[in-house]
Short mmCIF file of C-alpha atoms in Angstrom, two decimals:
data_model
loop_
_atom_site.label_atom_id
_atom_site.label_comp_id
_atom_site.label_asym_id
_atom_site.label_seq_id
_atom_site.Cartn_x
_atom_site.Cartn_y
_atom_site.Cartn_z
CA MET K 1 -3.87 17.54 27.26
CA ASP K 2 -6.55 18.56 24.75
CA HIS K 3 -8.07 15.27 23.49
CA MET K 4 -7.97 16.39 19.95
CA THR K 5 -4.18 17.15 20.04
CA HIS K 6 -3.15 14.03 21.66
CA PRO K 7 -0.77 12.11 19.45
CA LEU K 8 -3.29 9.25 19.28
CA ASP K 9 -6.05 11.31 18.16
CA GLU K 10 -3.82 13.26 15.98
CA ALA K 11 -2.82 9.95 14.17
CA VAL K 12 -6.44 8.61 13.58
CA GLN K 13 -7.97 11.95 11.80
CA PHE K 14 -9.31 11.38 8.42
CA ASP K 15 -9.86 13.18 5.05
CA HIS K 16 -12.66 11.67 3.01
CA ARG K 17 -12.52 11.37 -0.85
CA ASP K 18 -14.24 9.22 -3.41
CA GLY K 19 -16.12 7.31 -0.25
CA LEU K 20 -12.58 6.43 1.14
CA ALA K 21 -11.19 7.33 4.56
CA VAL K 22 -7.76 8.89 4.03
CA ALA K 23 -5.32 8.45 6.72
CA THR K 24 -1.85 10.16 7.14
CA THR K 25 1.00 8.61 8.95
CA HIS K 26 2.08 10.49 11.91
CA PRO K 27 5.87 10.96 12.67
CA GLY K 28 5.27 10.34 16.40
CA TRP K 29 4.35 6.84 15.89
CA MET K 30 7.02 5.48 13.67
CA ASN K 31 8.57 2.11 14.10
CA MET K 32 11.73 0.54 12.65
CA VAL K 33 10.14 0.28 8.97
CA GLY K 34 6.80 2.43 8.59
CA PRO K 35 4.39 3.01 11.53
CA TYR K 36 4.06 0.92 14.78
CA GLY K 37 1.42 -1.78 14.01
CA GLY K 38 -0.67 -0.77 16.86
CA ILE K 39 -1.41 2.56 15.41
CA THR K 40 -2.28 1.00 12.22
CA ALA K 41 -4.98 -1.11 14.37
CA SER K 42 -6.07 2.04 16.18
CA THR K 43 -6.59 3.83 12.91
CA VAL K 44 -8.75 0.94 11.35
CA MET K 45 -10.64 0.94 14.51
CA ALA K 46 -11.25 4.90 14.46
CA ALA K 47 -12.24 4.28 10.99
CA ILE K 48 -15.11 1.89 11.94
CA MET K 49 -16.06 4.02 14.99
CA GLU K 50 -16.35 7.13 12.77
CA HIS K 51 -18.58 5.73 10.09
CA PRO K 52 -22.16 7.03 10.14
CA ASP K 53 -23.60 3.59 9.98
CA ARG K 54 -21.79 2.20 12.75
CA ALA K 55 -24.23 0.64 15.64
CA GLY K 56 -22.78 -0.35 18.94
CA ASP K 57 -19.38 -1.02 20.50
CA PRO K 58 -16.62 -3.33 19.18
CA VAL K 59 -16.49 -6.91 20.02
CA ALA K 60 -13.67 -8.02 17.80
CA LEU K 61 -11.02 -6.63 15.30
CA THR K 62 -8.85 -8.50 12.98
CA VAL K 63 -6.05 -6.48 11.14
CA ASN K 64 -3.92 -8.29 8.62
CA TYR K 65 -0.67 -6.40 7.78
CA ALA K 66 0.02 -7.07 4.17
CA ALA K 67 2.80 -4.67 3.26
CA PRO K 68 4.65 -1.83 4.90
CA ILE K 69 2.98 1.67 5.13
CA ALA K 70 5.26 4.39 3.66
CA GLU K 71 5.12 7.83 5.15
CA GLY K 72 2.10 10.01 3.95
CA GLU K 73 -1.53 9.13 2.94
CA TRP K 74 -3.12 5.82 2.85
CA THR K 75 -6.69 5.02 2.22
CA LEU K 76 -9.29 2.86 3.99
CA ASP K 77 -12.39 1.61 2.09
CA VAL K 78 -14.73 0.65 5.24
CA ARG K 79 -17.84 -1.14 4.47
CA PRO K 80 -20.46 -2.61 6.87
CA VAL K 81 -21.16 -5.75 4.99
CA ARG K 82 -24.14 -6.97 7.22
CA THR K 83 -26.20 -5.46 9.92
CA ASN K 84 -28.07 -7.94 12.02
CA ARG K 85 -30.42 -7.25 14.78
CA SER K 86 -27.70 -7.38 17.56
CA ASN K 87 -24.33 -7.08 15.56
CA GLN K 88 -22.70 -5.76 12.54
CA HIS K 89 -20.04 -7.05 10.42
CA TRP K 90 -17.37 -4.58 8.92
CA LEU K 91 -14.86 -5.35 6.12
CA ILE K 92 -11.79 -2.94 5.54
CA VAL K 93 -9.45 -2.79 2.76
CA ALA K 94 -6.53 -0.19 2.78
CA GLU K 95 -4.31 0.86 0.25
CA GLN K 96 -1.37 3.12 -0.51
CA GLY K 97 -0.59 3.93 -4.36
CA ASP K 98 -1.80 1.01 -6.20
CA HIS K 99 -1.28 -1.90 -3.63
CA VAL K 100 -3.25 -3.26 -0.54
CA VAL K 101 -1.26 -2.49 2.69
CA ALA K 102 -3.68 -3.85 5.11
CA THR K 103 -7.10 -5.81 5.16
CA ALA K 104 -9.28 -5.88 8.31
CA THR K 105 -12.60 -7.24 9.68
CA GLY K 106 -14.55 -6.08 12.89
CA VAL K 107 -17.76 -6.95 14.61
CA THR K 108 -19.57 -4.23 16.52
CA SER K 109 -22.49 -5.16 18.95
CA ARG K 110 -25.58 -3.15 20.41
CA VAL K 111 -25.91 -5.77 23.34
CA ALA K 112 -25.06 -4.37 26.84
CA GLY K 113 -25.49 -5.97 30.12
CA GLY K 114 -26.68 -9.42 30.91
CA TRP K 115 -25.03 -12.52 32.62
CA GLY K 116 -21.45 -11.83 33.12
CA ASP K 117 -18.38 -13.48 34.77
CA GLN K 118 -14.46 -13.37 34.55
CA GLU K 119 -12.51 -16.52 35.25
CA LEU K 120 -9.22 -14.98 35.16
CA ASP K 121 -7.38 -13.17 37.84
CA ILE K 122 -5.09 -10.26 37.34
CA PRO K 123 -1.45 -11.46 37.90
CA ALA K 124 0.17 -10.95 41.27
CA ASN K 125 1.92 -7.55 41.31
CA ASP K 126 2.67 -4.52 43.49
CA GLY K 127 0.74 -1.96 41.50
CA PRO K 128 2.02 0.32 38.72
CA HIS K 129 4.10 2.74 40.89
CA ALA K 130 6.24 -0.27 42.44
CA TYR K 131 8.23 -0.54 39.23
CA PRO K 132 10.45 1.74 37.34
CA VAL K 133 9.70 3.10 33.77
CA ALA K 134 11.35 0.78 31.31
CA LYS K 135 14.01 2.07 28.90
CA SER K 136 13.81 0.36 25.55
CA PRO K 137 17.21 -0.57 24.04
CA LEU K 138 16.02 0.62 20.69
CA PRO K 139 15.14 4.26 19.92
CA LEU K 140 11.86 4.08 18.18
CA ARG K 141 9.46 7.21 18.16
CA TRP K 142 6.21 5.18 18.91
CA LEU K 143 7.99 3.69 22.15
CA ASP K 144 7.76 7.72 23.22
CA ARG K 145 3.98 7.35 23.44
CA TYR K 146 3.88 4.75 26.18
CA ASP K 147 4.98 4.47 29.65
CA MET K 148 5.85 0.70 30.43
CA ARG K 149 6.82 -0.83 33.83
CA PHE K 150 7.71 -4.43 33.93
CA VAL K 151 6.60 -6.48 36.65
CA SER K 152 8.45 -9.43 35.14
CA GLY K 153 10.08 -10.42 31.56
CA GLY K 154 11.61 -6.96 30.94
CA PHE K 155 14.49 -6.01 28.59
CA ASP K 156 16.96 -7.10 31.06
CA GLN K 157 15.73 -10.70 30.98
CA ILE K 158 16.60 -11.11 27.18
CA PRO K 159 17.30 -13.99 26.02
CA SER K 160 14.76 -15.71 28.57
CA ASP K 161 13.77 -19.22 28.20
CA SER K 162 10.05 -18.01 28.92
CA SER K 163 8.01 -15.90 26.57
CA ARG K 164 5.95 -14.29 29.40
CA SER K 165 6.04 -10.62 30.26
CA VAL K 166 3.80 -8.80 32.71
CA LEU K 167 3.86 -5.01 32.65
CA TRP K 168 1.93 -2.03 33.44
CA LEU K 169 1.11 0.36 30.62
CA ASN K 170 -0.20 3.87 30.28
CA HIS K 171 -0.18 6.72 27.56
CA THR K 172 2.95 8.97 28.18
CA GLU K 173 0.54 11.84 27.34
CA PRO K 174 -2.52 11.27 29.52
CA ARG K 175 -5.42 9.96 27.72
CA ALA K 176 -8.48 8.10 28.56
CA TRP K 177 -9.15 4.37 27.38
CA ASP K 178 -11.50 3.80 24.63
CA HIS K 179 -11.61 1.24 21.73
CA VAL K 180 -9.44 3.07 19.48
CA ALA K 181 -6.65 3.31 22.40
CA VAL K 182 -7.18 -0.53 23.44
CA ALA K 183 -6.79 -1.60 19.65
CA GLY K 184 -3.45 -0.25 19.44
CA ALA K 185 -2.18 -0.71 23.26
CA VAL K 186 -2.19 -4.57 22.85
CA ASP K 187 0.38 -4.27 20.29
CA ALA K 188 2.76 -2.25 22.61
CA VAL K 189 4.69 -5.08 24.31
CA PHE K 190 8.00 -5.85 22.69
CA PRO K 191 7.92 -9.28 20.39
CA ARG K 192 8.07 -12.45 22.40
CA GLY K 193 10.55 -13.70 20.16
CA PHE K 194 12.84 -10.79 21.23
CA LEU K 195 12.58 -12.00 24.78
CA ARG K 196 13.37 -15.57 24.01
CA ILE K 197 16.01 -15.10 21.04
CA GLY K 198 17.42 -11.69 21.26
CA THR K 199 17.96 -8.27 19.66
CA THR K 200 19.30 -9.36 16.25
CA THR K 201 16.23 -11.25 15.39
CA ALA K 202 13.87 -9.30 12.75
CA PHE K 203 10.04 -9.38 13.25
CA GLY K 204 6.90 -8.62 11.90
CA THR K 205 3.23 -9.09 12.91
CA VAL K 206 1.32 -10.46 10.06
CA THR K 207 -2.24 -10.70 11.65
CA MET K 208 -3.69 -9.51 14.99
CA THR K 209 -6.92 -10.22 16.40
CA THR K 210 -8.30 -8.45 19.42
CA TYR K 211 -11.56 -9.18 21.54
CA PHE K 212 -13.13 -6.44 23.48
CA HIS K 213 -14.43 -7.29 26.66
CA ALA K 214 -15.46 -3.85 27.96
CA ASN K 215 -17.76 -1.49 26.27
CA ALA K 216 -17.39 2.10 25.78
CA ALA K 217 -19.02 3.09 29.32
CA GLU K 218 -16.57 0.37 31.20
CA LEU K 219 -13.57 1.57 29.13
CA ALA K 220 -14.26 5.36 30.17
CA GLU K 221 -14.06 4.25 33.73
CA THR K 222 -10.76 2.24 33.37
CA SER K 223 -7.69 3.15 35.36
CA GLU K 224 -4.79 5.09 33.45
CA HIS K 225 -2.29 2.20 33.89
CA VAL K 226 -3.51 -1.18 32.37
CA LEU K 227 -1.76 -4.33 32.87
CA MET K 228 -0.47 -6.62 30.04
CA ASP K 229 0.24 -10.30 30.62
CA THR K 230 1.63 -11.66 27.46
CA THR K 231 3.22 -14.95 26.33
CA ALA K 232 3.38 -17.18 23.35
CA ALA K 233 3.12 -20.90 22.84
CA ARG K 234 4.88 -22.23 19.97
CA TYR K 235 7.75 -20.86 17.55
CA ALA K 236 7.77 -22.96 14.29
CA ASN K 237 8.38 -22.29 10.51
CA GLY K 238 9.26 -18.82 10.97
CA TYR K 239 6.06 -17.88 13.06
CA TYR K 240 4.87 -17.78 16.57
CA ASP K 241 1.58 -16.84 18.33
CA GLN K 242 1.86 -13.87 20.70
CA SER K 243 -1.21 -13.46 23.15
CA VAL K 244 -1.84 -10.49 25.33
CA ARG K 245 -4.60 -10.10 28.19
CA LEU K 246 -5.04 -6.50 29.17
CA PHE K 247 -6.70 -5.78 32.79
CA SER K 248 -7.73 -2.47 34.35
CA GLU K 249 -6.10 -1.79 37.85
CA SER K 250 -9.23 -3.00 39.43
CA GLY K 251 -8.67 -6.52 37.84
CA ALA K 252 -11.39 -6.38 35.12
CA LEU K 253 -10.20 -8.21 31.85
CA VAL K 254 -10.40 -5.47 29.32
CA ALA K 255 -9.27 -7.21 26.07
CA THR K 256 -7.57 -10.20 24.86
CA SER K 257 -5.41 -10.19 21.70
CA HIS K 258 -3.72 -12.58 19.62
CA GLN K 259 -1.11 -12.10 16.77
CA ALA K 260 0.89 -14.36 14.51
CA VAL K 261 4.48 -12.79 14.11
CA TYR K 262 7.03 -13.62 11.59
CA PHE K 263 10.56 -13.90 12.98
CA LYS K 264 14.00 -14.57 11.45
CA PRO K 265 16.91 -15.03 14.05
CA GLY K 266 20.10 -13.06 13.09
CA ALA K 267 18.53 -11.09 10.20
CA LEU K 268 19.61 -7.80 12.01
CA GLY K 269 22.99 -9.27 12.82
CA MET D 1 -12.49 -44.63 3.65
CA ASP D 2 -11.82 -43.36 0.19
CA HIS D 3 -10.47 -39.78 0.75
CA MET D 4 -12.75 -38.14 -2.01
CA THR D 5 -15.93 -39.75 -0.31
CA HIS D 6 -15.41 -38.70 3.28
CA PRO D 7 -17.98 -36.46 4.43
CA LEU D 8 -15.40 -33.71 5.04
CA ASP D 9 -13.98 -33.81 1.57
CA GLU D 10 -17.47 -34.02 0.05
CA ALA D 11 -18.51 -31.02 1.88
CA VAL D 12 -15.62 -28.79 0.46
CA GLN D 13 -15.91 -29.56 -3.28
CA PHE D 14 -16.45 -26.57 -5.52
CA ASP D 15 -17.78 -25.75 -8.91
CA HIS D 16 -16.35 -22.62 -10.48
CA ARG D 17 -18.49 -19.89 -12.24
CA ASP D 18 -17.72 -16.21 -13.04
CA GLY D 19 -14.43 -16.18 -11.03
CA LEU D 20 -16.05 -17.63 -7.80
CA ALA D 21 -15.91 -20.86 -6.06
CA VAL D 22 -19.27 -22.35 -5.68
CA ALA D 23 -19.94 -24.43 -2.64
CA THR D 24 -22.96 -26.49 -1.49
CA THR D 25 -24.16 -27.14 1.97
CA HIS D 26 -23.78 -30.79 2.88
CA PRO D 27 -26.37 -32.76 4.88
CA GLY D 28 -24.19 -34.47 7.02
CA TRP D 29 -22.73 -31.20 8.76
CA MET D 30 -25.92 -29.47 9.62
CA ASN D 31 -26.21 -27.81 12.95
CA MET D 32 -29.28 -26.34 14.80
CA VAL D 33 -29.50 -23.58 12.33
CA GLY D 34 -27.38 -23.84 8.96
CA PRO D 35 -24.18 -25.79 8.63
CA TYR D 36 -21.92 -26.34 11.62
CA GLY D 37 -19.36 -23.26 11.78
CA GLY D 38 -16.49 -25.54 11.57
CA ILE D 39 -17.36 -26.84 8.28
CA THR D 40 -17.79 -23.19 7.02
CA ALA D 41 -13.91 -22.49 8.15
CA SER D 42 -12.93 -25.67 6.34
CA THR D 43 -14.80 -24.69 3.27
CA VAL D 44 -13.10 -21.11 3.23
CA MET D 45 -9.68 -22.87 4.02
CA ALA D 46 -10.36 -25.39 1.20
CA ALA D 47 -11.04 -22.57 -1.17
CA ILE D 48 -7.61 -20.97 -0.29
CA MET D 49 -5.92 -24.23 -0.69
CA GLU D 50 -7.13 -25.30 -4.08
CA HIS D 51 -6.53 -21.50 -5.52
CA PRO D 52 -4.05 -21.74 -8.36
CA ASP D 53 -1.99 -18.69 -7.05
CA ARG D 54 -1.64 -20.02 -3.55
CA ALA D 55 1.90 -20.26 -2.35
CA GLY D 56 2.85 -22.19 0.98
CA ASP D 57 1.08 -23.68 4.00
CA PRO D 58 -1.56 -21.62 6.10
CA VAL D 59 -0.37 -19.58 9.17
CA ALA D 60 -3.57 -18.05 10.12
CA LEU D 61 -7.24 -17.93 9.25
CA THR D 62 -10.00 -15.73 10.32
CA VAL D 63 -13.56 -16.28 9.56
CA ASN D 64 -16.49 -13.89 10.32
CA TYR D 65 -20.01 -15.57 10.46
CA ALA D 66 -22.16 -12.49 9.24
CA ALA D 67 -25.39 -14.39 8.53
CA PRO D 68 -26.65 -18.06 8.60
CA ILE D 69 -26.07 -20.05 5.42
CA ALA D 70 -29.19 -21.58 4.07
CA GLU D 71 -29.16 -25.16 2.55
CA GLY D 72 -27.92 -25.01 -1.00
CA GLU D 73 -25.09 -23.18 -3.01
CA TRP D 74 -23.14 -20.34 -1.60
CA THR D 75 -20.32 -18.55 -3.40
CA LEU D 76 -16.64 -17.50 -2.31
CA ASP D 77 -14.76 -14.87 -3.84
CA VAL D 78 -11.20 -15.73 -3.10
CA ARG D 79 -8.42 -13.25 -3.70
CA PRO D 80 -4.86 -13.20 -3.01
CA VAL D 81 -4.40 -9.44 -2.19
CA ARG D 82 -0.81 -9.39 -1.45
CA THR D 83 2.04 -11.81 -2.23
CA ASN D 84 5.20 -11.05 -0.35
CA ARG D 85 8.52 -12.84 -0.55
CA SER D 86 7.89 -15.25 2.25
CA ASN D 87 4.13 -14.83 2.93
CA GLN D 88 0.94 -14.31 1.02
CA HIS D 89 -2.47 -12.52 2.29
CA TRP D 90 -6.00 -13.77 1.41
CA LEU D 91 -9.28 -12.08 1.35
CA ILE D 92 -12.58 -14.06 1.00
CA VAL D 93 -16.05 -12.54 0.62
CA ALA D 94 -18.83 -15.26 0.80
CA GLU D 95 -22.44 -14.55 -0.37
CA GLN D 96 -25.56 -16.39 -0.71
CA GLY D 97 -28.46 -14.72 -2.94
CA ASP D 98 -27.70 -11.15 -2.77
CA HIS D 99 -26.21 -11.00 0.70
CA VAL D 100 -22.78 -11.50 2.64
CA VAL D 101 -22.94 -14.69 4.69
CA ALA D 102 -19.26 -14.61 5.63
CA THR D 103 -16.08 -12.73 5.24
CA ALA D 104 -12.57 -14.21 5.94
CA THR D 105 -8.80 -13.39 5.70
CA GLY D 106 -5.90 -15.66 5.63
CA VAL D 107 -2.15 -15.76 5.59
CA THR D 108 -0.14 -18.65 3.98
CA SER D 109 3.74 -18.75 4.16
CA ARG D 110 6.35 -20.55 2.31
CA VAL D 111 8.83 -20.48 5.35
CA ALA D 112 9.79 -23.83 6.85
CA GLY D 113 12.15 -25.20 9.58
CA GLY D 114 14.27 -22.59 11.44
CA TRP D 115 14.41 -22.01 15.02
CA GLY D 116 11.52 -23.71 16.93
CA ASP D 117 10.14 -24.09 20.55
CA GLN D 118 7.08 -25.06 22.31
CA GLU D 119 6.53 -23.62 25.95
CA LEU D 120 3.09 -25.54 26.56
CA ASP D 121 2.71 -29.11 27.73
CA ILE D 122 -0.15 -31.17 26.66
CA PRO D 123 -2.60 -31.29 29.69
CA ALA D 124 -2.15 -34.36 31.99
CA ASN D 125 -4.55 -37.31 30.68
CA ASP D 126 -4.47 -41.24 30.20
CA GLY D 127 -4.73 -41.09 26.39
CA PRO D 128 -7.63 -41.28 24.12
CA HIS D 129 -8.75 -44.84 24.90
CA ALA D 130 -9.15 -44.32 28.63
CA TYR D 131 -12.41 -42.22 28.10
CA PRO D 132 -15.80 -43.20 26.88
CA VAL D 133 -16.87 -41.67 23.68
CA ALA D 134 -19.23 -38.68 24.50
CA LYS D 135 -23.13 -38.83 23.89
CA SER D 136 -24.38 -35.22 23.01
CA PRO D 137 -27.76 -34.28 24.63
CA LEU D 138 -28.54 -32.41 21.36
CA PRO D 139 -29.24 -34.65 18.09
CA LEU D 140 -27.38 -32.51 15.49
CA ARG D 141 -26.12 -34.19 12.50
CA TRP D 142 -22.44 -32.61 12.39
CA LEU D 143 -21.80 -34.20 15.99
CA ASP D 144 -22.10 -37.55 14.07
CA ARG D 145 -18.75 -36.52 12.28
CA TYR D 146 -16.47 -36.38 15.38
CA ASP D 147 -15.54 -38.85 17.98
CA MET D 148 -15.28 -36.97 21.31
CA ARG D 149 -13.85 -38.27 24.66
CA PHE D 150 -13.77 -35.81 27.47
CA VAL D 151 -10.88 -35.76 29.98
CA SER D 152 -12.68 -33.21 31.95
CA GLY D 153 -15.52 -30.73 31.50
CA GLY D 154 -18.03 -33.04 29.46
CA PHE D 155 -21.65 -32.44 29.33
CA ASP D 156 -22.28 -34.33 32.70
CA GLN D 157 -20.46 -31.33 34.31
CA ILE D 158 -23.21 -28.73 33.03
CA PRO D 159 -23.55 -26.24 34.67
CA SER D 160 -19.89 -25.76 35.89
CA ASP D 161 -18.27 -22.88 37.49
CA SER D 162 -15.21 -23.40 35.12
CA SER D 163 -15.25 -23.13 31.36
CA ARG D 164 -12.50 -25.43 30.87
CA SER D 165 -12.80 -28.84 28.95
CA VAL D 166 -10.32 -31.09 27.87
CA LEU D 167 -11.11 -33.75 25.23
CA TRP D 168 -9.72 -36.19 22.65
CA LEU D 169 -11.17 -35.34 19.23
CA ASN D 170 -11.21 -37.73 16.10
CA HIS D 171 -12.90 -37.82 12.81
CA THR D 172 -15.73 -40.48 13.16
CA GLU D 173 -14.73 -41.70 9.60
CA PRO D 174 -11.02 -41.94 9.52
CA ARG D 175 -9.25 -39.10 7.72
CA ALA D 176 -5.68 -37.72 7.98
CA TRP D 177 -5.34 -34.16 9.41
CA ASP D 178 -4.53 -31.48 7.04
CA HIS D 179 -5.24 -27.57 7.20
CA VAL D 180 -8.63 -28.14 6.01
CA ALA D 181 -9.66 -30.67 8.57
CA VAL D 182 -7.95 -28.51 11.44
CA ALA D 183 -9.75 -25.34 10.29
CA GLY D 184 -12.84 -27.07 11.28
CA ALA D 185 -12.21 -29.28 14.29
CA VAL D 186 -11.14 -26.29 16.43
CA ASP D 187 -14.74 -25.28 16.56
CA ALA D 188 -16.00 -28.90 17.59
CA VAL D 189 -15.91 -28.51 21.33
CA PHE D 190 -19.54 -27.35 22.53
CA PRO D 191 -19.85 -23.64 23.47
CA ARG D 192 -18.04 -22.67 27.04
CA GLY D 193 -21.11 -20.89 27.68
CA PHE D 194 -23.24 -24.03 27.53
CA LEU D 195 -20.79 -25.59 30.02
CA ARG D 196 -21.27 -22.71 32.34
CA ILE D 197 -24.95 -21.72 32.06
CA GLY D 198 -26.78 -24.42 30.58
CA THR D 199 -28.65 -25.99 27.72
CA THR D 200 -31.49 -23.40 27.37
CA THR D 201 -28.88 -20.73 26.17
CA ALA D 202 -28.61 -19.73 22.52
CA PHE D 203 -25.22 -19.37 20.96
CA GLY D 204 -23.55 -18.04 17.98
CA THR D 205 -20.04 -17.62 16.96
CA VAL D 206 -19.40 -14.16 15.37
CA THR D 207 -15.64 -14.38 14.39
CA MET D 208 -13.02 -17.20 14.68
CA THR D 209 -9.43 -16.82 14.32
CA THR D 210 -7.05 -19.97 14.05
CA TYR D 211 -3.31 -19.96 14.13
CA PHE D 212 -1.66 -23.14 12.41
CA HIS D 213 1.58 -24.08 14.21
CA ALA D 214 2.18 -27.16 12.15
CA ASN D 215 2.70 -27.19 8.44
CA ALA D 216 1.42 -29.73 5.95
CA ALA D 217 4.23 -32.16 6.37
CA GLU D 218 3.91 -32.30 10.31
CA LEU D 219 0.00 -32.57 10.20
CA ALA D 220 0.22 -35.57 7.70
CA GLU D 221 2.17 -37.26 10.60
CA THR D 222 -0.25 -36.07 13.32
CA SER D 223 -2.13 -38.85 15.30
CA GLU D 224 -5.75 -39.71 14.61
CA HIS D 225 -6.85 -38.59 18.14
CA VAL D 226 -5.75 -34.78 18.79
CA LEU D 227 -6.28 -33.36 22.31
CA MET D 228 -8.36 -29.87 22.81
CA ASP D 229 -7.76 -27.83 25.69
CA THR D 230 -10.29 -25.20 25.77
CA THR D 231 -11.60 -22.34 27.88
CA ALA D 232 -13.14 -18.90 28.10
CA ALA D 233 -11.89 -15.90 29.93
CA ARG D 234 -14.72 -13.33 30.15
CA TYR D 235 -18.57 -13.27 29.80
CA ALA D 236 -19.85 -9.68 29.33
CA ASN D 237 -22.21 -7.64 27.29
CA GLY D 238 -23.66 -10.94 25.42
CA TYR D 239 -20.34 -12.00 24.19
CA TYR D 240 -17.28 -14.17 25.43
CA ASP D 241 -14.05 -15.34 24.08
CA GLN D 242 -13.57 -19.08 23.58
CA SER D 243 -9.98 -20.30 23.17
CA VAL D 244 -8.65 -23.64 21.91
CA ARG D 245 -5.34 -25.48 21.84
CA LEU D 246 -5.02 -28.52 19.86
CA PHE D 247 -2.34 -30.95 20.43
CA SER D 248 -1.18 -34.03 18.82
CA GLU D 249 -1.00 -37.32 20.79
CA SER D 250 2.89 -36.63 20.87
CA GLY D 251 2.31 -33.45 22.69
CA ALA D 252 3.01 -31.09 19.76
CA LEU D 253 0.86 -27.85 19.66
CA VAL D 254 -0.67 -28.12 16.22
CA ALA D 255 -3.13 -25.04 16.51
CA THR D 256 -4.60 -22.53 18.66
CA SER D 257 -7.89 -20.84 17.76
CA HIS D 258 -10.16 -18.05 19.58
CA GLN D 259 -13.49 -17.04 18.93
CA ALA D 260 -16.09 -14.53 19.84
CA VAL D 261 -19.39 -16.30 20.89
CA TYR D 262 -22.82 -14.47 21.33
CA PHE D 263 -24.94 -15.70 24.07
CA LYS D 264 -28.34 -15.26 25.48
CA PRO D 265 -29.30 -17.29 28.43
CA GLY D 266 -32.84 -18.80 28.58
CA ALA D 267 -33.39 -18.14 24.83
CA LEU D 268 -34.31 -21.77 24.18
CA GLY D 269 -36.12 -22.06 27.37
#
């Protein structure tokens, strides 16, 4: 598939007006209410990557989901607030109409190489082709964008007494991995509270932070399927933490991601 | 000790000028270059907590360390950018002189109670009084503010082939736990790269995100000593991820925190 006609690349195209990047929601990435949170993160990441002053590869990205994004245009004010010798700090305020829909901060870095080590192994599994492609119980458009194969903790395990799922993930329409793709993919597993509590619970990610351990060169060589190991530690006062580790097929830890998720059991009764 | 004369509370006092909160660095919290990163996070958290429009308890806080803060005054522009029925989104831009020294985003929430569960147990240990108070190899003022007792992964383990340390932490000068204190304490363990690589390595936290699992009522009842379980997953291209889990003595997971840390082996050689 042509890179520029891939649904991900279509979704992260920008017009530029009044110093703002203008994004448009894409029908292929719609969630229950508004766009899939991952495509919003990918869009923010893409707005940093295309900025003419950007230096280096992403190290970290935090996206805060302030309000639902309605179908249509939304604007991103993308500012490099500080450029140091080795890194750069980014601040993004996204609006639609007259209100803020998202804020974000990011760090990019020009450092490459140096001392390296990985302390985590990829979870034991039989490879992506040993597991069937999962069918979601919910007909959401964005789910068509990903091929998911559960090693453990799939839809058939709901409700479970553990928040852990391990799955292989790929784009349905083939596309190489880059930071824009990873920024969105880390949100692709279904909510951990859905696994614990069940399908009548309402969910919303309020903030998500991703650390990118692989630079552009390493991501370009990353396998088609990536493994997600995901869990949650505590549910309290209407929120829980969801954590994701993303591995390449060769076992490299490509990214780690964390989010705070609002949940309300029975709200979808 | 009187609450308002505790070094932490002294450090998070504000003047107010031109719609900004004006903070002043505190000599008791100095690090090698500028203030300890944790006290900067505590100051940001305090600026949200004292804001007249703030509704509810903190759920998440991300602080980005854009530039060193010099001794003296710095300003925080603290804005509630979106207030929803159940939560509120905050954006903070901190400046000193004419440049940005930090940015931050936060989420507060009015939700309390509801379904809860914790999937992580506190690591096995013999309680805070079974371990000696650690002596740091570096004479940094902020280290005087904390009582640290290592269960494993202490200074005597450098260099280690694991990034994991487990320790008991308390304020040296007694003070109850609240979100301002937790926001800073999660940064108190020495850098994981220091444990792995050694004392001639230079470090700097570039961004730190903390999720607060305990609300104000629960924190007020939290034990004096809290247990930190901390590790790192991958070192690559000059950065690594440091993760912290903070437990109360009774085993409740009070907070989880993650940061991206810049490192340069041999830089202090």
